[in-house]
Structure formats: structure tokens, C-alpha cells
């Protein structure tokens, strides 16, 4: 009996130590959405249960190794034990109840994270190799490469992909959803904490999957309205060809592969591109004039710059002549 009491107390101590130890490490980032609460609750509960299971296995094991060690000269066999129905029923029924309870809690948390608010603001999310773009249909349909969200209001993300499967994931919001070509998937998020986060792609989608990140910015209602109206104005009022070109470039995710800074991603940087000499994989060269740029946009595989490979699948973009002229006007500004 004495041994049971000691082991019982040690199990409690090790359970608490393991749980608070794991908790102190900070395994999760801050929680920034209403959908994070049920998920974090479930996570916490599982940490407690697994800390207890860990203690339940390790404490009796280590205790037996030390206390019931064979004495020198002791050659007797241990007492033979043949089954114990009560014990076997107990260690079957308790885990069964635990697993069923967790299944119920899992279904409950899934329902909580999908709870729909009829006032939710719709944002369309377009994923492509290797960038995200966001369209705001309630504000005239402008498109940006940053996801701005007002705090406290549910947003309904209607998501689709231009090419392969991606996965929308902001760790601070906890919820995650695959984004598929030819099909719309949805995610509901109610931001509860202002700040700057990042949407990451959580599905291996190609060479620059790791860099498929865009800013997510949660601001108060007033700041959001101001930002949205500014974007709308910029989108709707007449602009210079250069501005229109930049808008097209950002809305179509071009900067997921091409930087403006000279840094090399999957595709060549656009810094100083226009008018420069291009060297190709087949050894030929040309000057980057309008004809070359139009060809490269509409048929990216036609000329491959030396040191790069054709993307697979190669994105196909449809722009009309006017749009192409805007993009070229913008490229000319990138000295
Ligand atoms: Cu998109 Cu990984």
C-alpha cells in the first residue's frame, strides 16, 4: 500500500511538472482570433492528458527499477500472476471513454470554428505560385497583396487557386484550409488582436513554396474603413499607366516569383529589367524591349533566362494589349 501512495503522489507531481514545463516553452504563438479559443482549449486538455499518461508510464517504471531491484544473491523467480479481469476492464473502459470524449470535443471545436456570422465580410483569396492576393467585393472589388482585417468582425474567406493546391494558414488565427484550383473553399476568421501577422502556405506547392508569405494586418474598425476607402479610390479613379501596371502586377501575384529589389526567387528580378541585355539558357542574347516582355508574359517558356528553369506548371496569364502596355510602363520605372 505504501508503494501505491508514493507512486500516486509521484505521478501527480510528474504530471504537473510535465504540463507546466510544456506550457512554459510557449509551443503556440499568440492567439489572435475567436476561432483560436476552442482550438487552444482542446490543445490544453490534450497536453494535460498526455502529461498524465507520460507520468503514469514513466513513474512506476523508474520506481520499480530502483525500489524492486534484485538484491545481490537473490536468485528466486518473481511471483507468477495470471490475468486480472478487474484491471483489464479498467484499462479498456477508461481509455475508451477518454477517446470518445475527445472525439466529441473535436467535433464541438470544429463546429465552433465554423460558426457563421451573417454580418461577415467577404474577402476573396486567390492563391498561386507563389503569392496570395485578396479581393474586397464589398468595397468595389479592389485587389491587394496584403490582407487587411478589422478587429472584431468575422471575415469569410472565399478561396481558390490559379494553379496547384495551396493551403491558407495564419498560425496566430490557428485555423487552416486547403486552397484548390477549380473549386472554392471557405474559412471564417474573427480577428481579436491587432497586429501584423503572416499568411503562410502550408502545402508544398513548388520551388518557392517556402516564400509564399503575405502580410496580414489587423487594425481597428476606423483604420480599416479608411484603408479600404483609400484602396477603393485608388482602384476606381483614373490613374497613370505606371500605377495601373503596378496594380495589375500586385493583383496577379507576379511578385511571388519576381522581386523588385534584385533578389532572385524562382524567376529573375525585375530591377533594371527594361532595356537590359538578357542572356538565355540556349546561349543567345537579346535586349529586353517591349516585344520581348510581351512574349515572356504571354508565353513564359519561350525564352528562359540563363540560370533559371521553366516553372512546372508554367503559369499562363491572359492580359489584353492595354493591360500589357500598363505593365510595361510599370516595368520601365523599376530602375
Ligand atoms: Cu503555395 Cu506552398
mmCIF file of C-alpha atoms and ligand atoms in Angstrom:
data_model
loop_
_atom_site.group_PDB
_atom_site.id
_atom_site.type_symbol
_atom_site.label_atom_id
_atom_site.label_comp_id
_atom_site.label_asym_id
_atom_site.label_seq_id
_atom_site.Cartn_x
_atom_site.Cartn_y
_atom_site.Cartn_z
ATOM 1 C CA UNK A 1 0.000 0.000 0.000
ATOM 2 C CA UNK A 2 2.851 2.348 0.922
ATOM 3 C CA UNK A 3 4.283 1.899 -2.589
ATOM 4 C CA UNK A 4 0.935 2.795 -4.223
ATOM 5 C CA UNK A 5 0.667 6.015 -2.218
ATOM 6 C CA UNK A 6 4.230 7.054 -3.058
ATOM 7 C CA UNK A 7 3.808 6.216 -6.765
ATOM 8 C CA UNK A 8 0.429 8.012 -6.832
ATOM 9 C CA UNK A 9 1.943 11.183 -5.382
ATOM 10 C CA UNK A 10 4.905 10.987 -7.773
ATOM 11 C CA UNK A 11 2.523 10.560 -10.732
ATOM 12 C CA UNK A 12 0.675 13.735 -9.725
ATOM 13 C CA UNK A 13 3.944 15.661 -9.308
ATOM 14 C CA UNK A 14 5.394 14.492 -12.647
ATOM 15 C CA UNK A 15 2.080 15.227 -14.419
ATOM 16 C CA UNK A 16 2.089 18.804 -13.116
ATOM 17 C CA UNK A 17 5.797 19.233 -13.890
ATOM 18 C CA UNK A 18 5.403 17.943 -17.452
ATOM 19 C CA UNK A 19 2.313 20.030 -18.159
ATOM 20 C CA UNK A 20 3.656 23.307 -16.791
ATOM 21 C CA UNK A 21 7.040 22.605 -18.374
ATOM 22 C CA UNK A 22 5.499 22.118 -21.825
ATOM 23 C CA UNK A 23 3.244 25.110 -21.287
ATOM 24 C CA UNK A 24 6.176 27.354 -20.320
ATOM 25 C CA UNK A 25 8.045 26.523 -23.535
ATOM 26 C CA UNK A 26 5.399 28.515 -25.462
ATOM 27 C CA UNK A 27 4.529 25.923 -28.099
ATOM 28 C CA UNK A 28 1.852 28.128 -29.654
ATOM 29 C CA UNK A 29 2.109 31.702 -30.950
ATOM 30 C CA UNK A 30 -0.314 34.314 -29.523
ATOM 31 C CA UNK A 31 -3.997 33.687 -30.206
ATOM 32 C CA UNK A 32 -5.412 36.389 -32.455
ATOM 33 C CA UNK A 33 -8.851 35.093 -33.460
ATOM 34 C CA UNK A 34 -12.108 33.966 -31.862
ATOM 35 C CA UNK A 35 -11.606 30.617 -33.623
ATOM 36 C CA UNK A 36 -8.392 30.116 -31.644
ATOM 37 C CA UNK A 37 -10.222 29.682 -28.291
ATOM 38 C CA UNK A 38 -11.828 26.249 -28.860
ATOM 39 C CA UNK A 39 -8.656 25.006 -30.534
ATOM 40 C CA UNK A 40 -6.424 26.201 -27.691
ATOM 41 C CA UNK A 41 -8.834 24.722 -25.139
ATOM 42 C CA UNK A 42 -8.598 21.338 -26.860
ATOM 43 C CA UNK A 43 -4.827 21.677 -27.148
ATOM 44 C CA UNK A 44 -4.526 22.443 -23.412
ATOM 45 C CA UNK A 45 -6.701 19.490 -22.462
ATOM 46 C CA UNK A 46 -4.613 17.160 -24.598
ATOM 47 C CA UNK A 47 -1.402 18.478 -23.015
ATOM 48 C CA UNK A 48 -2.835 17.663 -19.562
ATOM 49 C CA UNK A 49 -3.913 14.163 -20.606
ATOM 50 C CA UNK A 50 -0.637 13.353 -22.317
ATOM 51 C CA UNK A 51 1.348 14.692 -19.343
ATOM 52 C CA UNK A 52 -0.660 12.339 -17.098
ATOM 53 C CA UNK A 53 -0.138 9.366 -19.440
ATOM 54 C CA UNK A 54 3.573 10.103 -19.590
ATOM 55 C CA UNK A 55 3.749 10.170 -15.772
ATOM 56 C CA UNK A 56 1.590 7.039 -15.465
ATOM 57 C CA UNK A 57 4.038 5.042 -17.585
ATOM 58 C CA UNK A 58 7.395 6.514 -16.603
ATOM 59 C CA UNK A 59 6.934 6.891 -12.810
ATOM 60 C CA UNK A 60 6.016 3.221 -11.999
ATOM 61 C CA UNK A 61 8.734 2.068 -14.411
ATOM 62 C CA UNK A 62 11.508 4.115 -12.828
ATOM 63 C CA UNK A 63 10.164 3.484 -9.291
ATOM 64 C CA UNK A 64 10.230 -0.313 -9.884
ATOM 65 C CA UNK A 65 13.723 -0.168 -11.341
ATOM 66 C CA UNK A 66 15.014 1.491 -8.182
ATOM 67 C CA UNK A 67 12.894 0.063 -5.340
ATOM 68 C CA UNK A 68 12.315 -3.519 -6.530
ATOM 69 C CA UNK A 69 15.815 -4.090 -7.810
ATOM 70 C CA UNK A 70 17.108 -7.690 -7.424
ATOM 71 C CA UNK A 71 19.221 -7.906 -4.239
ATOM 72 C CA UNK A 72 22.710 -9.409 -4.564
ATOM 73 C CA UNK A 73 22.473 -13.192 -4.188
ATOM 74 C CA UNK A 74 18.680 -13.259 -4.731
ATOM 75 C CA UNK A 75 18.036 -15.950 -7.369
ATOM 76 C CA UNK A 76 14.309 -16.524 -6.762
ATOM 77 C CA UNK A 77 11.765 -16.032 -9.532
ATOM 78 C CA UNK A 78 9.113 -13.338 -9.178
ATOM 79 C CA UNK A 79 5.529 -14.290 -8.179
ATOM 80 C CA UNK A 80 3.632 -15.593 -11.208
ATOM 81 C CA UNK A 81 0.495 -13.554 -11.984
ATOM 82 C CA UNK A 82 -2.200 -14.963 -14.281
ATOM 83 C CA UNK A 83 -4.549 -12.252 -15.600
ATOM 84 C CA UNK A 84 -6.604 -9.704 -13.650
ATOM 85 C CA UNK A 85 -10.091 -9.116 -15.056
ATOM 86 C CA UNK A 86 -10.835 -6.017 -12.976
ATOM 87 C CA UNK A 87 -7.584 -4.345 -14.085
ATOM 88 C CA UNK A 88 -8.120 -5.258 -17.745
ATOM 89 C CA UNK A 89 -11.695 -3.932 -17.765
ATOM 90 C CA UNK A 90 -10.480 -0.720 -16.117
ATOM 91 C CA UNK A 91 -7.682 -0.081 -18.615
ATOM 92 C CA UNK A 92 -10.036 -0.717 -21.504
ATOM 93 C CA UNK A 93 -13.027 1.313 -20.328
ATOM 94 C CA UNK A 94 -11.154 4.437 -19.174
ATOM 95 C CA UNK A 95 -9.236 4.953 -22.472
ATOM 96 C CA UNK A 96 -12.443 4.229 -24.410
ATOM 97 C CA UNK A 97 -14.303 6.964 -22.527
ATOM 98 C CA UNK A 98 -11.339 9.330 -22.980
ATOM 99 C CA UNK A 99 -11.146 8.755 -26.737
ATOM 100 C CA UNK A 100 -14.927 9.161 -27.198
ATOM 101 C CA UNK A 101 -14.843 12.357 -25.114
ATOM 102 C CA UNK A 102 -12.049 13.763 -27.278
ATOM 103 C CA UNK A 103 -13.940 12.821 -30.452
ATOM 104 C CA UNK A 104 -16.922 14.766 -29.130
ATOM 105 C CA UNK A 105 -14.754 17.755 -28.176
ATOM 106 C CA UNK A 106 -13.093 17.631 -31.607
ATOM 107 C CA UNK A 107 -16.469 17.808 -33.351
ATOM 108 C CA UNK A 108 -17.537 20.589 -30.968
ATOM 109 C CA UNK A 109 -14.429 22.689 -31.702
ATOM 110 C CA UNK A 110 -14.857 22.150 -35.457
ATOM 111 C CA UNK A 111 -18.419 23.465 -35.181
ATOM 112 C CA UNK A 112 -17.246 26.436 -33.096
ATOM 113 C CA UNK A 113 -14.588 27.415 -35.653
ATOM 114 C CA UNK A 114 -17.160 27.261 -38.464
ATOM 115 C CA UNK A 115 -19.887 29.204 -36.671
ATOM 116 C CA UNK A 116 -21.201 31.635 -39.272
ATOM 117 C CA UNK A 117 -21.897 35.291 -38.587
ATOM 118 C CA UNK A 118 -24.444 36.623 -41.121
ATOM 119 C CA UNK A 119 -22.687 40.028 -40.909
ATOM 120 C CA UNK A 120 -19.373 38.510 -42.032
ATOM 121 C CA UNK A 121 -17.316 40.494 -44.542
ATOM 122 C CA UNK A 122 -16.423 38.532 -47.664
ATOM 123 C CA UNK A 123 -12.838 38.591 -48.911
ATOM 124 C CA UNK A 124 -11.852 36.541 -51.941
ATOM 125 C CA UNK A 125 -8.470 34.880 -51.661
ATOM 126 C CA UNK A 126 -6.546 33.913 -54.787
ATOM 127 C CA UNK A 127 -3.549 31.639 -54.357
ATOM 128 C CA UNK A 128 -0.956 30.969 -56.994
ATOM 129 C CA UNK A 129 2.680 30.022 -57.233
ATOM 130 C CA UNK A 130 3.993 31.817 -55.142
ATOM 131 C CA UNK A 131 1.844 34.595 -53.749
ATOM 132 C CA UNK A 132 -1.549 35.412 -52.285
ATOM 133 C CA UNK A 133 -3.894 38.154 -53.467
ATOM 134 C CA UNK A 134 -7.019 39.450 -51.791
ATOM 135 C CA UNK A 135 -10.143 40.925 -53.357
ATOM 136 C CA UNK A 136 -12.678 43.007 -51.399
ATOM 137 C CA UNK A 137 -16.027 42.723 -53.222
ATOM 138 C CA UNK A 138 -17.843 44.887 -50.641
ATOM 139 C CA UNK A 139 -15.508 47.794 -51.415
ATOM 140 C CA UNK A 140 -15.734 47.928 -55.189
ATOM 141 C CA UNK A 141 -13.663 44.816 -55.769
ATOM 142 C CA UNK A 142 -10.156 46.225 -55.374
ATOM 143 C CA UNK A 143 -7.349 43.662 -55.152
ATOM 144 C CA UNK A 144 -4.291 43.881 -52.904
ATOM 145 C CA UNK A 145 -1.366 41.738 -51.837
ATOM 146 C CA UNK A 146 -1.919 42.435 -48.121
ATOM 147 C CA UNK A 147 -4.803 41.015 -46.102
ATOM 148 C CA UNK A 148 -6.192 43.909 -44.048
ATOM 149 C CA UNK A 149 -8.825 42.931 -41.482
ATOM 150 C CA UNK A 150 -10.867 44.924 -38.986
ATOM 151 C CA UNK A 151 -10.750 43.667 -35.401
ATOM 152 C CA UNK A 152 -13.906 42.052 -34.007
ATOM 153 C CA UNK A 153 -15.679 41.441 -37.307
ATOM 154 C CA UNK A 154 -15.919 37.986 -38.813
ATOM 155 C CA UNK A 155 -14.401 37.658 -42.258
ATOM 156 C CA UNK A 156 -15.483 34.935 -44.674
ATOM 157 C CA UNK A 157 -12.594 33.956 -46.913
ATOM 158 C CA UNK A 158 -13.716 32.503 -50.241
ATOM 159 C CA UNK A 159 -10.598 30.900 -51.580
ATOM 160 C CA UNK A 160 -9.466 29.464 -54.863
ATOM 161 C CA UNK A 161 -6.188 28.654 -56.609
ATOM 162 C CA UNK A 162 -4.942 29.588 -60.084
ATOM 163 C CA UNK A 163 -2.682 26.556 -60.380
ATOM 164 C CA UNK A 164 -1.892 23.852 -57.810
ATOM 165 C CA UNK A 165 -3.077 23.102 -54.265
ATOM 166 C CA UNK A 166 -2.012 25.631 -51.628
ATOM 167 C CA UNK A 167 -3.058 25.949 -48.001
ATOM 168 C CA UNK A 168 -4.075 29.149 -46.205
ATOM 169 C CA UNK A 169 -2.589 29.320 -42.729
ATOM 170 C CA UNK A 170 -2.033 32.166 -40.294
ATOM 171 C CA UNK A 171 -0.669 30.416 -37.180
ATOM 172 C CA UNK A 172 -1.993 33.143 -34.850
ATOM 173 C CA UNK A 173 -5.537 32.513 -36.167
ATOM 174 C CA UNK A 174 -4.991 28.729 -35.745
ATOM 175 C CA UNK A 175 -7.452 27.605 -38.463
ATOM 176 C CA UNK A 176 -6.065 26.249 -41.738
ATOM 177 C CA UNK A 177 -7.692 25.383 -45.064
ATOM 178 C CA UNK A 178 -6.503 23.941 -48.364
ATOM 179 C CA UNK A 179 -6.973 26.150 -51.429
ATOM 180 C CA UNK A 180 -7.821 24.225 -54.592
ATOM 181 C CA UNK A 181 -7.869 25.015 -58.307
ATOM 182 C CA UNK A 182 -11.357 24.937 -59.837
ATOM 183 C CA UNK A 183 -13.147 24.783 -56.504
ATOM 184 C CA UNK A 184 -13.972 27.265 -53.764
ATOM 185 C CA UNK A 185 -13.089 26.522 -50.154
ATOM 186 C CA UNK A 186 -14.018 28.722 -47.209
ATOM 187 C CA UNK A 187 -12.570 29.803 -43.910
ATOM 188 C CA UNK A 188 -14.071 32.025 -41.212
ATOM 189 C CA UNK A 189 -11.867 34.212 -39.059
ATOM 190 C CA UNK A 190 -12.816 36.767 -36.415
ATOM 191 C CA UNK A 191 -9.640 38.706 -35.504
ATOM 192 C CA UNK A 192 -9.424 39.532 -31.792
ATOM 193 C CA UNK A 193 -5.938 41.013 -31.538
ATOM 194 C CA UNK A 194 -4.481 43.891 -33.515
ATOM 195 C CA UNK A 195 -1.097 43.363 -35.075
ATOM 196 C CA UNK A 196 0.909 42.231 -38.057
ATOM 197 C CA UNK A 197 0.916 38.559 -38.939
ATOM 198 C CA UNK A 198 1.811 36.487 -41.980
ATOM 199 C CA UNK A 199 -0.221 34.126 -44.081
ATOM 200 C CA UNK A 200 1.904 31.128 -44.921
ATOM 201 C CA UNK A 201 1.302 28.439 -47.473
ATOM 202 C CA UNK A 202 1.035 25.120 -45.650
ATOM 203 C CA UNK A 203 1.019 22.839 -48.691
ATOM 204 C CA UNK A 204 4.205 22.034 -50.612
ATOM 205 C CA UNK A 205 3.382 23.713 -53.929
ATOM 206 C CA UNK A 206 6.678 24.105 -55.775
ATOM 207 C CA UNK A 207 10.166 25.578 -55.732
ATOM 208 C CA UNK A 208 9.319 28.787 -53.827
ATOM 209 C CA UNK A 209 6.658 27.320 -51.506
ATOM 210 C CA UNK A 210 8.737 28.492 -48.531
ATOM 211 C CA UNK A 211 8.495 32.131 -49.628
ATOM 212 C CA UNK A 212 4.737 32.122 -50.274
ATOM 213 C CA UNK A 213 4.024 34.607 -47.499
ATOM 214 C CA UNK A 214 1.956 37.798 -47.491
ATOM 215 C CA UNK A 215 1.309 40.316 -44.739
ATOM 216 C CA UNK A 216 -1.868 40.043 -42.641
ATOM 217 C CA UNK A 217 -2.681 43.239 -40.775
ATOM 218 C CA UNK A 218 -5.405 43.516 -38.137
ATOM 219 C CA UNK A 219 -6.438 47.100 -37.371
ATOM 220 C CA UNK A 220 -9.379 48.793 -35.637
ATOM 221 C CA UNK A 221 -12.638 49.456 -37.493
ATOM 222 C CA UNK A 222 -11.853 53.112 -38.192
ATOM 223 C CA UNK A 223 -8.414 52.431 -39.606
ATOM 224 C CA UNK A 224 -9.816 49.616 -41.714
ATOM 225 C CA UNK A 225 -12.570 51.760 -43.240
ATOM 226 C CA UNK A 226 -10.009 54.476 -44.006
ATOM 227 C CA UNK A 227 -7.653 51.987 -45.648
ATOM 228 C CA UNK A 228 -10.450 50.299 -47.617
ATOM 229 C CA UNK A 229 -11.793 53.633 -48.918
ATOM 230 C CA UNK A 230 -8.291 54.704 -49.960
ATOM 231 C CA UNK A 231 -7.779 51.437 -51.818
ATOM 232 C CA UNK A 232 -11.172 51.801 -53.440
ATOM 233 C CA UNK A 233 -10.454 55.347 -54.538
ATOM 234 C CA UNK A 234 -7.077 54.368 -55.965
ATOM 235 C CA UNK A 235 -8.745 51.459 -57.739
ATOM 236 C CA UNK A 236 -11.624 53.419 -59.218
ATOM 237 C CA UNK A 237 -10.188 56.822 -60.042
ATOM 238 C CA UNK A 238 -8.148 57.376 -63.155
ATOM 239 C CA UNK A 239 -4.506 56.592 -62.672
ATOM 240 C CA UNK A 240 -1.290 56.866 -64.591
ATOM 241 C CA UNK A 241 -0.360 53.832 -66.738
ATOM 242 C CA UNK A 242 2.501 53.119 -64.294
ATOM 243 C CA UNK A 243 0.074 52.917 -61.341
ATOM 244 C CA UNK A 244 -2.318 50.725 -63.303
ATOM 245 C CA UNK A 245 0.596 48.469 -64.196
ATOM 246 C CA UNK A 246 1.673 48.157 -60.570
ATOM 247 C CA UNK A 247 -1.890 47.292 -59.576
ATOM 248 C CA UNK A 248 -2.040 44.534 -62.192
ATOM 249 C CA UNK A 249 1.307 43.158 -61.075
ATOM 250 C CA UNK A 250 0.249 43.061 -57.400
ATOM 251 C CA UNK A 251 -3.214 41.678 -58.136
ATOM 252 C CA UNK A 252 -1.829 38.846 -60.242
ATOM 253 C CA UNK A 253 0.766 37.677 -57.766
ATOM 254 C CA UNK A 254 3.704 38.372 -60.112
ATOM 255 C CA UNK A 255 5.845 39.402 -57.139
ATOM 256 C CA UNK A 256 5.623 35.896 -55.697
ATOM 257 C CA UNK A 257 8.342 34.907 -58.188
ATOM 258 C CA UNK A 258 9.932 38.214 -59.310
ATOM 259 C CA UNK A 259 11.326 40.760 -56.852
ATOM 260 C CA UNK A 260 11.755 44.498 -57.335
ATOM 261 C CA UNK A 261 14.979 44.538 -55.321
ATOM 262 C CA UNK A 262 17.418 42.457 -57.342
ATOM 263 C CA UNK A 263 16.941 39.458 -55.040
ATOM 264 C CA UNK A 264 16.442 36.253 -57.021
ATOM 265 C CA UNK A 265 13.468 33.986 -56.339
ATOM 266 C CA UNK A 266 12.098 31.414 -58.795
ATOM 267 C CA UNK A 267 12.155 33.972 -61.596
ATOM 268 C CA UNK A 268 14.579 36.781 -62.478
ATOM 269 C CA UNK A 269 14.281 40.040 -60.553
ATOM 270 C CA UNK A 270 12.585 42.912 -62.345
ATOM 271 C CA UNK A 271 15.012 45.508 -61.053
ATOM 272 C CA UNK A 272 16.557 47.258 -64.055
ATOM 273 C CA UNK A 273 14.929 44.736 -66.390
ATOM 274 C CA UNK A 274 13.664 47.025 -69.144
ATOM 275 C CA UNK A 275 16.323 47.770 -71.741
ATOM 276 C CA UNK A 276 18.860 45.412 -70.176
ATOM 277 C CA UNK A 277 20.640 42.645 -72.069
ATOM 278 C CA UNK A 278 19.180 39.209 -71.373
ATOM 279 C CA UNK A 279 21.278 36.072 -71.617
ATOM 280 C CA UNK A 280 19.320 32.896 -72.273
ATOM 281 C CA UNK A 281 19.829 29.279 -71.368
ATOM 282 C CA UNK A 282 20.485 28.416 -75.032
ATOM 283 C CA UNK A 283 23.355 30.918 -75.229
ATOM 284 C CA UNK A 284 21.534 33.623 -77.235
ATOM 285 C CA UNK A 285 21.002 37.171 -76.014
ATOM 286 C CA UNK A 286 18.517 39.943 -76.619
ATOM 287 C CA UNK A 287 17.666 43.402 -75.339
ATOM 288 C CA UNK A 288 14.619 43.421 -73.034
ATOM 289 C CA UNK A 289 12.327 45.567 -75.197
ATOM 290 C CA UNK A 290 8.524 45.647 -75.316
ATOM 291 C CA UNK A 291 8.250 42.713 -77.739
ATOM 292 C CA UNK A 292 10.434 40.514 -75.505
ATOM 293 C CA UNK A 293 8.459 41.396 -72.352
ATOM 294 C CA UNK A 294 5.104 40.774 -74.008
ATOM 295 C CA UNK A 295 6.314 37.417 -75.278
ATOM 296 C CA UNK A 296 7.625 36.461 -71.837
ATOM 297 C CA UNK A 297 4.350 37.356 -70.117
ATOM 298 C CA UNK A 298 2.078 35.529 -72.560
ATOM 299 C CA UNK A 299 4.398 32.603 -73.240
ATOM 300 C CA UNK A 300 6.825 32.351 -70.315
ATOM 301 C CA UNK A 301 8.548 29.244 -71.686
ATOM 302 C CA UNK A 302 9.550 30.907 -75.000
ATOM 303 C CA UNK A 303 12.872 32.296 -73.727
ATOM 304 C CA UNK A 304 14.393 31.075 -70.477
ATOM 305 C CA UNK A 305 16.925 33.377 -68.839
ATOM 306 C CA UNK A 306 20.247 31.624 -68.124
ATOM 307 C CA UNK A 307 20.347 30.190 -64.619
ATOM 308 C CA UNK A 308 16.579 29.666 -64.349
ATOM 309 C CA UNK A 309 14.290 26.761 -65.067
ATOM 310 C CA UNK A 310 10.813 26.645 -66.503
ATOM 311 C CA UNK A 311 8.263 26.571 -63.717
ATOM 312 C CA UNK A 312 6.094 23.494 -63.629
ATOM 313 C CA UNK A 313 3.272 24.062 -64.356
ATOM 314 C CA UNK A 314 4.126 27.315 -66.118
ATOM 315 C CA UNK A 315 1.608 29.997 -65.189
ATOM 316 C CA UNK A 316 -0.397 31.241 -68.157
ATOM 317 C CA UNK A 317 -1.594 34.830 -67.932
ATOM 318 C CA UNK A 318 -4.209 36.464 -70.091
ATOM 319 C CA UNK A 319 -3.797 40.214 -70.475
ATOM 320 C CA UNK A 320 -5.153 42.419 -73.221
ATOM 321 C CA UNK A 321 -2.969 44.888 -75.138
ATOM 322 C CA UNK A 322 -3.939 47.792 -72.891
ATOM 323 C CA UNK A 323 -3.030 45.874 -69.746
ATOM 324 C CA UNK A 324 0.287 44.791 -71.268
ATOM 325 C CA UNK A 325 1.116 48.422 -72.016
ATOM 326 C CA UNK A 326 0.424 49.311 -68.342
ATOM 327 C CA UNK A 327 2.675 46.514 -67.103
ATOM 328 C CA UNK A 328 5.468 47.644 -69.435
ATOM 329 C CA UNK A 329 5.032 51.245 -68.271
ATOM 330 C CA UNK A 330 5.438 49.992 -64.705
ATOM 331 C CA UNK A 331 8.488 47.841 -65.549
ATOM 332 C CA UNK A 332 10.166 50.906 -67.062
ATOM 333 C CA UNK A 333 10.019 52.612 -63.655
ATOM 334 C CA UNK A 334 11.965 49.792 -61.954
ATOM 335 C CA UNK A 335 15.480 51.137 -62.354
HETATM 336 CU CU1 LIG B 1 1.640 27.560 -52.078
HETATM 337 CU CU2 LIG B 1 3.063 26.165 -50.789
#
